[in-house]
Coordinates of C-alpha atoms in Angstrom, one line a residue:
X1 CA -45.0 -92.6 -106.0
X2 CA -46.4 -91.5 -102.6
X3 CA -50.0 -92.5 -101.6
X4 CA -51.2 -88.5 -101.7
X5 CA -49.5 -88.3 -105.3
X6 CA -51.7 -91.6 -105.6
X7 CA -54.6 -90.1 -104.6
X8 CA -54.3 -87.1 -106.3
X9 CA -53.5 -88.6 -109.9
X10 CA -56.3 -91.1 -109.1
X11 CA -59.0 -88.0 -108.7
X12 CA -57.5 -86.4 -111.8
X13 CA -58.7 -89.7 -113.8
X14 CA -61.8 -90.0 -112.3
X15 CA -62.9 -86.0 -112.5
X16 CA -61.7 -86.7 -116.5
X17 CA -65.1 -86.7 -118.5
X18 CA -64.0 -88.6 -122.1
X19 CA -66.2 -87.8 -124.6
X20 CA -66.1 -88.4 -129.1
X21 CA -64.3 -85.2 -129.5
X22 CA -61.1 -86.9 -127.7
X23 CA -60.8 -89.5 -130.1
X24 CA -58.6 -87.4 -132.1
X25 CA -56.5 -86.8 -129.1
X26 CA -56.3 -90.7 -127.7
X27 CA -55.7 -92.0 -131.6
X28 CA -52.5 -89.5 -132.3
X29 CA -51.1 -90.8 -128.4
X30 CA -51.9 -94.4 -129.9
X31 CA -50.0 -93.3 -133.4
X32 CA -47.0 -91.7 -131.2
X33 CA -46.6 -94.4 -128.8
X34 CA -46.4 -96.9 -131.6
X35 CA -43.8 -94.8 -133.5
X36 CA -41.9 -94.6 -129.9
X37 CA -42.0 -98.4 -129.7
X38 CA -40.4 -98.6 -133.3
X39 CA -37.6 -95.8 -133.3
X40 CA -36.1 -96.6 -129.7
X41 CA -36.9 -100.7 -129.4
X42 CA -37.4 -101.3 -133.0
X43 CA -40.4 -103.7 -131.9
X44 CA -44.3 -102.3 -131.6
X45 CA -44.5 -104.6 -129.2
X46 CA -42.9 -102.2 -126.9
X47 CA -45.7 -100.0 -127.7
X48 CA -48.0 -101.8 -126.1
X49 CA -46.1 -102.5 -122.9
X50 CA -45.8 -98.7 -122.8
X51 CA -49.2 -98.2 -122.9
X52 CA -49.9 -97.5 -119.1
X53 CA -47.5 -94.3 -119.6
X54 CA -50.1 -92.9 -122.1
X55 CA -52.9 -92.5 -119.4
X56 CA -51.3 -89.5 -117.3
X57 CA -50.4 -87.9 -120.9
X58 CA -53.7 -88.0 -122.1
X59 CA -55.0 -87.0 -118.5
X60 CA -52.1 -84.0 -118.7
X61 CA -53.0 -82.9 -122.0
X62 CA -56.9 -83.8 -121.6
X63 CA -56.9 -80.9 -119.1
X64 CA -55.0 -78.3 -120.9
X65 CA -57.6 -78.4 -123.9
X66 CA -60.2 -78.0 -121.0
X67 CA -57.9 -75.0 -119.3
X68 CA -57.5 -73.1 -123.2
X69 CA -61.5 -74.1 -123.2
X70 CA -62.3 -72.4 -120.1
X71 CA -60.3 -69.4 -121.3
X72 CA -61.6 -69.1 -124.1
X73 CA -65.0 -69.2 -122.3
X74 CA -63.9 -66.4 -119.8
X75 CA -63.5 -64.3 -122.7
X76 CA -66.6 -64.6 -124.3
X77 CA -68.3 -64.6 -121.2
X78 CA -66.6 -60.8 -120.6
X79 CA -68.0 -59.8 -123.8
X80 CA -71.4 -61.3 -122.6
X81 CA -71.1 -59.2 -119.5
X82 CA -70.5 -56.2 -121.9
X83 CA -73.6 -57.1 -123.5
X84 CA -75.8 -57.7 -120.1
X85 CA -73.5 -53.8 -119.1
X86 CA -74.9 -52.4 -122.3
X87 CA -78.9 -53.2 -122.1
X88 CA -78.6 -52.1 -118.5
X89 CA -77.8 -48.9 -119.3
X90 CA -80.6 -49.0 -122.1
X91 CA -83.4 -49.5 -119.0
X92 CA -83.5 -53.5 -119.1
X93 CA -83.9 -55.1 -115.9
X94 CA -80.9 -57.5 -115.2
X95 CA -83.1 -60.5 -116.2
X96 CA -84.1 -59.0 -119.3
X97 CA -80.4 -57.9 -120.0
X98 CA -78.7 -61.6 -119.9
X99 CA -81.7 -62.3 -122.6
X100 CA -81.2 -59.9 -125.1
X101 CA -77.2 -60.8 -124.6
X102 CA -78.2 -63.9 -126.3
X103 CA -78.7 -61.8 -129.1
X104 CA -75.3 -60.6 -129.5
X105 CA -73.6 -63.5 -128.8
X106 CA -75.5 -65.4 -131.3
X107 CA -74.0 -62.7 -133.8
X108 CA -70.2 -62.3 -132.2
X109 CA -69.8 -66.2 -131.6
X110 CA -73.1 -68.5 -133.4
X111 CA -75.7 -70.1 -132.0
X112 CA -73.0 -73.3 -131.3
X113 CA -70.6 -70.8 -129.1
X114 CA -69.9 -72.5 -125.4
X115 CA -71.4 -69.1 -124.6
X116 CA -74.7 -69.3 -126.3
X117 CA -75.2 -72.7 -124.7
X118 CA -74.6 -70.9 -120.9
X119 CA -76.7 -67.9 -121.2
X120 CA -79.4 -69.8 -122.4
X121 CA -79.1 -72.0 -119.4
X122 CA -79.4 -69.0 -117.2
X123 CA -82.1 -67.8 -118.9
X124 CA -84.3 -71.5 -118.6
X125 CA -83.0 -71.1 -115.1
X126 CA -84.6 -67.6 -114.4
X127 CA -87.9 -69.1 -116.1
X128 CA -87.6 -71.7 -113.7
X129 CA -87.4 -69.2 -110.5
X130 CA -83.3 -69.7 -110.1
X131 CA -82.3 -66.9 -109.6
X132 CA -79.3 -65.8 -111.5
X133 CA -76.1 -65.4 -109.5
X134 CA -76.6 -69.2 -108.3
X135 CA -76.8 -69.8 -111.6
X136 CA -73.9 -67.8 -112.4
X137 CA -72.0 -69.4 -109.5
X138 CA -72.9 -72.9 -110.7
X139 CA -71.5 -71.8 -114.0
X140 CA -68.2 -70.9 -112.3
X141 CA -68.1 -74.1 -110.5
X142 CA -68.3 -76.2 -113.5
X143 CA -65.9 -74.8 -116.1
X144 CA -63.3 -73.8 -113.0
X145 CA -62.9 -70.1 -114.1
X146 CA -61.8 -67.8 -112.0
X147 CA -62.9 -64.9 -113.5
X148 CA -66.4 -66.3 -113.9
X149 CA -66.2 -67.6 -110.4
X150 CA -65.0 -63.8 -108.6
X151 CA -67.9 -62.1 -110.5
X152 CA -70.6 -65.1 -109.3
X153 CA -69.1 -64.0 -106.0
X154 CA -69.1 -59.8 -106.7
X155 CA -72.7 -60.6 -108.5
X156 CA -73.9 -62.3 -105.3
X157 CA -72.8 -59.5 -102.9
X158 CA -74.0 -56.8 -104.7
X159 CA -77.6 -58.1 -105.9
X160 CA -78.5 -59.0 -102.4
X161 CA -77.5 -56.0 -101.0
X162 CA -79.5 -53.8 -103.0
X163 CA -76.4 -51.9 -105.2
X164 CA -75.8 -50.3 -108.4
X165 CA -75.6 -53.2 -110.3
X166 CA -74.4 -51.4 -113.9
X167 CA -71.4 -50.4 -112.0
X168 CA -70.7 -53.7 -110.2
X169 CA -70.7 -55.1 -113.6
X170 CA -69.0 -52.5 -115.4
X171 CA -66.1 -53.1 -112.6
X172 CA -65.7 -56.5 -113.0
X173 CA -65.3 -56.3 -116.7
X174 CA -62.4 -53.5 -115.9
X175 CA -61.0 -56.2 -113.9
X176 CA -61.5 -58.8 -115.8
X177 CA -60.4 -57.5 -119.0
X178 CA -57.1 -55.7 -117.7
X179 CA -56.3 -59.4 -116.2
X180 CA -56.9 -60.9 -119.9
X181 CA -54.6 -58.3 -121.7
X182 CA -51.7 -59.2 -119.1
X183 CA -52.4 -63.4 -120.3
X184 CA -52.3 -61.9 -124.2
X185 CA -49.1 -59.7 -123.5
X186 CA -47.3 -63.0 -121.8
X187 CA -49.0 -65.2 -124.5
X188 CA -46.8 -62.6 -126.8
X189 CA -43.8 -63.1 -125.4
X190 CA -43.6 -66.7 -124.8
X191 CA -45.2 -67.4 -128.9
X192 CA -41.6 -67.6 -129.7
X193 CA -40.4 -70.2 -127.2
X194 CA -43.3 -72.1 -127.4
X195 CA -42.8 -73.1 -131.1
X196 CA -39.0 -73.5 -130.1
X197 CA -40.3 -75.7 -127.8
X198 CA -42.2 -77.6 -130.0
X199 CA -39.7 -77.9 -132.5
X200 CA -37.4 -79.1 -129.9
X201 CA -39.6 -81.7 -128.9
X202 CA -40.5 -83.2 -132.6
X203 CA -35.7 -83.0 -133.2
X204 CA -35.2 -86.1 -131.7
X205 CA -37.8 -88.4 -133.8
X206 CA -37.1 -86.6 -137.2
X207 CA -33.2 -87.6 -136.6
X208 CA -33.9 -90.9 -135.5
X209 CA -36.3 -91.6 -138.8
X210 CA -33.9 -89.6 -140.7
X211 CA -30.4 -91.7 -140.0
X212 CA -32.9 -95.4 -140.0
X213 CA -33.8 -94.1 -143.4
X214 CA -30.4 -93.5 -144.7
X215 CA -28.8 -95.6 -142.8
X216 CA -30.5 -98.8 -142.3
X217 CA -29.5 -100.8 -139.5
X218 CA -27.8 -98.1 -138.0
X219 CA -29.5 -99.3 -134.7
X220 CA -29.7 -102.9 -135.0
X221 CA -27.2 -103.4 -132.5
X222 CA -29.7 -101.3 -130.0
X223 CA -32.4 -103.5 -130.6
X224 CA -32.8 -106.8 -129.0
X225 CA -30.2 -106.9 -126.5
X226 CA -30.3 -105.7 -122.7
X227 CA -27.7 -103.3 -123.1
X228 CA -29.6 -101.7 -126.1
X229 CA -32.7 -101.4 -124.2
X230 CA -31.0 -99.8 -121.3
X231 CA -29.0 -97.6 -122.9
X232 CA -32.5 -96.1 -125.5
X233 CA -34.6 -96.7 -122.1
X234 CA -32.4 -94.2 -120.2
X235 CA -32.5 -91.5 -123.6
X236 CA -36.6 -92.0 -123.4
X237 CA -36.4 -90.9 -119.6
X238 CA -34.1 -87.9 -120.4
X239 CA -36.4 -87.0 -123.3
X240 CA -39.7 -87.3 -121.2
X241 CA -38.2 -85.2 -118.3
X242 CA -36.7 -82.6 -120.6
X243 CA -40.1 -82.3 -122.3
X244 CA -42.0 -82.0 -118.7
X245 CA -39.6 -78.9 -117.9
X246 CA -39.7 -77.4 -120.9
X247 CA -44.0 -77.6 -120.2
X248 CA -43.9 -76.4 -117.1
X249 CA -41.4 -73.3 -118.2
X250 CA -44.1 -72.1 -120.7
X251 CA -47.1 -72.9 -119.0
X252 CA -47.4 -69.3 -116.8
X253 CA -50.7 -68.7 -114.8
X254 CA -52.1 -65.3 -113.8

């Protein structure tokens, strides 16, 4: 490993914010890395050796349950802009507008909705003399969207320059929302692979458990010898680098 792939791994761990709701996530790594110690070295011992490996997994899959958070955030924030586009055109003033989306998002998502929590922040930020596309753009910032973070910018432009801001806002949400049906017609037509993929990637254990089950001691003479360990060593590798392809073949950005 390089020192920028260093440095870049090491940033990854330290932007990572853990929090309760990932102790889910860190026990089934725990479960899987012990059930990887058993099938291929017969020892959980092993396990625990292997335990450095589980940090970049958990980072890995830490930030794609923040990337399928942030997207589902840019789509209720759309339908929040639809909201703020709809008492607009009813005569509210902007500020007035992001408070009665509260509202509806309240109804469409609950009170608990990521989005609930983010328009009332703007809206204590407005009471507080921010005005709102900082706050917008400070939203962008923080959950990395890049739809919320092009209409901060748009937002900005177009409120300080005096413009119709109805329309700005009503093309945003064209854009937005025709770049969110392209991510639901590829989510489509990957569905298929994915579970493939996932099936694919759960084979290997279920034969292993399967032919230890009916055949106990089938791998004995793996277990406990160097050229045992080399040999299930060098299948681990081939499994872990077929299972980053087959990840980075389905994961498709817009």
């Amino acid at each position: 490993m390089n020192l920028k792939m260093y440095q870049s791994w090491k940033r990854r761990v330290l932007e990572l914010k853990v929090t309760a709701f990932d102790i889910p996530l860190i026990g089934r790594n725990i479960l899987i890395l012990f059930i990887i110690g058993k099938l291929f070295y017969g020892s959980f011992i092993a396990s625990i050796l292997m335990f450095p490996l589980s940090i970049p997994w958990f980072v890995i899959q830490k930030e794609r349950k923040q990337k399928k958070e942030n997207h589902d955030l840019g789509i209720q924030f759309k339908d929040a802009m639809m909201s703020v586009l709809a008492a607009g055109k009813a005569g509210y003033s902007i500020e007035n507008s992001f408070s009665e989306a509260i509202h509806d998002m309240r109804i469409l998502y609950g009170k608990s909705s990521p989005i609930c929590r983010e328009l009332l922040r703007i809206e204590q930020g407005i009471k507080n003399n921010v005005t709102i596309e900082a706050m917008i753009r400070e939203l962008g910032k923080r959950s990395k969207n890049k739809d919320i973070e092009e209409f901060a910018g748009v937002f900005a432009i177009a409120k300080r320059s005096g413009g119709n801001m109805t329309d700005t806002i009503e093309r945003c949400i064209d854009v937005i929302g025709k770049r969110m049906e392209v991510e639901n017609e590829i989510d489509v037509l990957i569905a298929a692979k994915r579970m493939e993929a996932q099936i694919m990637e759960a084979v290997p254990f279920g034969i292993m458990t399967y032919v230890g089950i009916t055949n106990p001691g089938f791998f004995d003479a793996l277990y406990g010898n160097i050229l045992g360990i080399t040999v299930m060593t060098a299948c681990l590798v081939t499994y872990i680098a077929a299972y980053i392809l087959m990840q980075r073949i389905i994961d498709i950005e817009i």
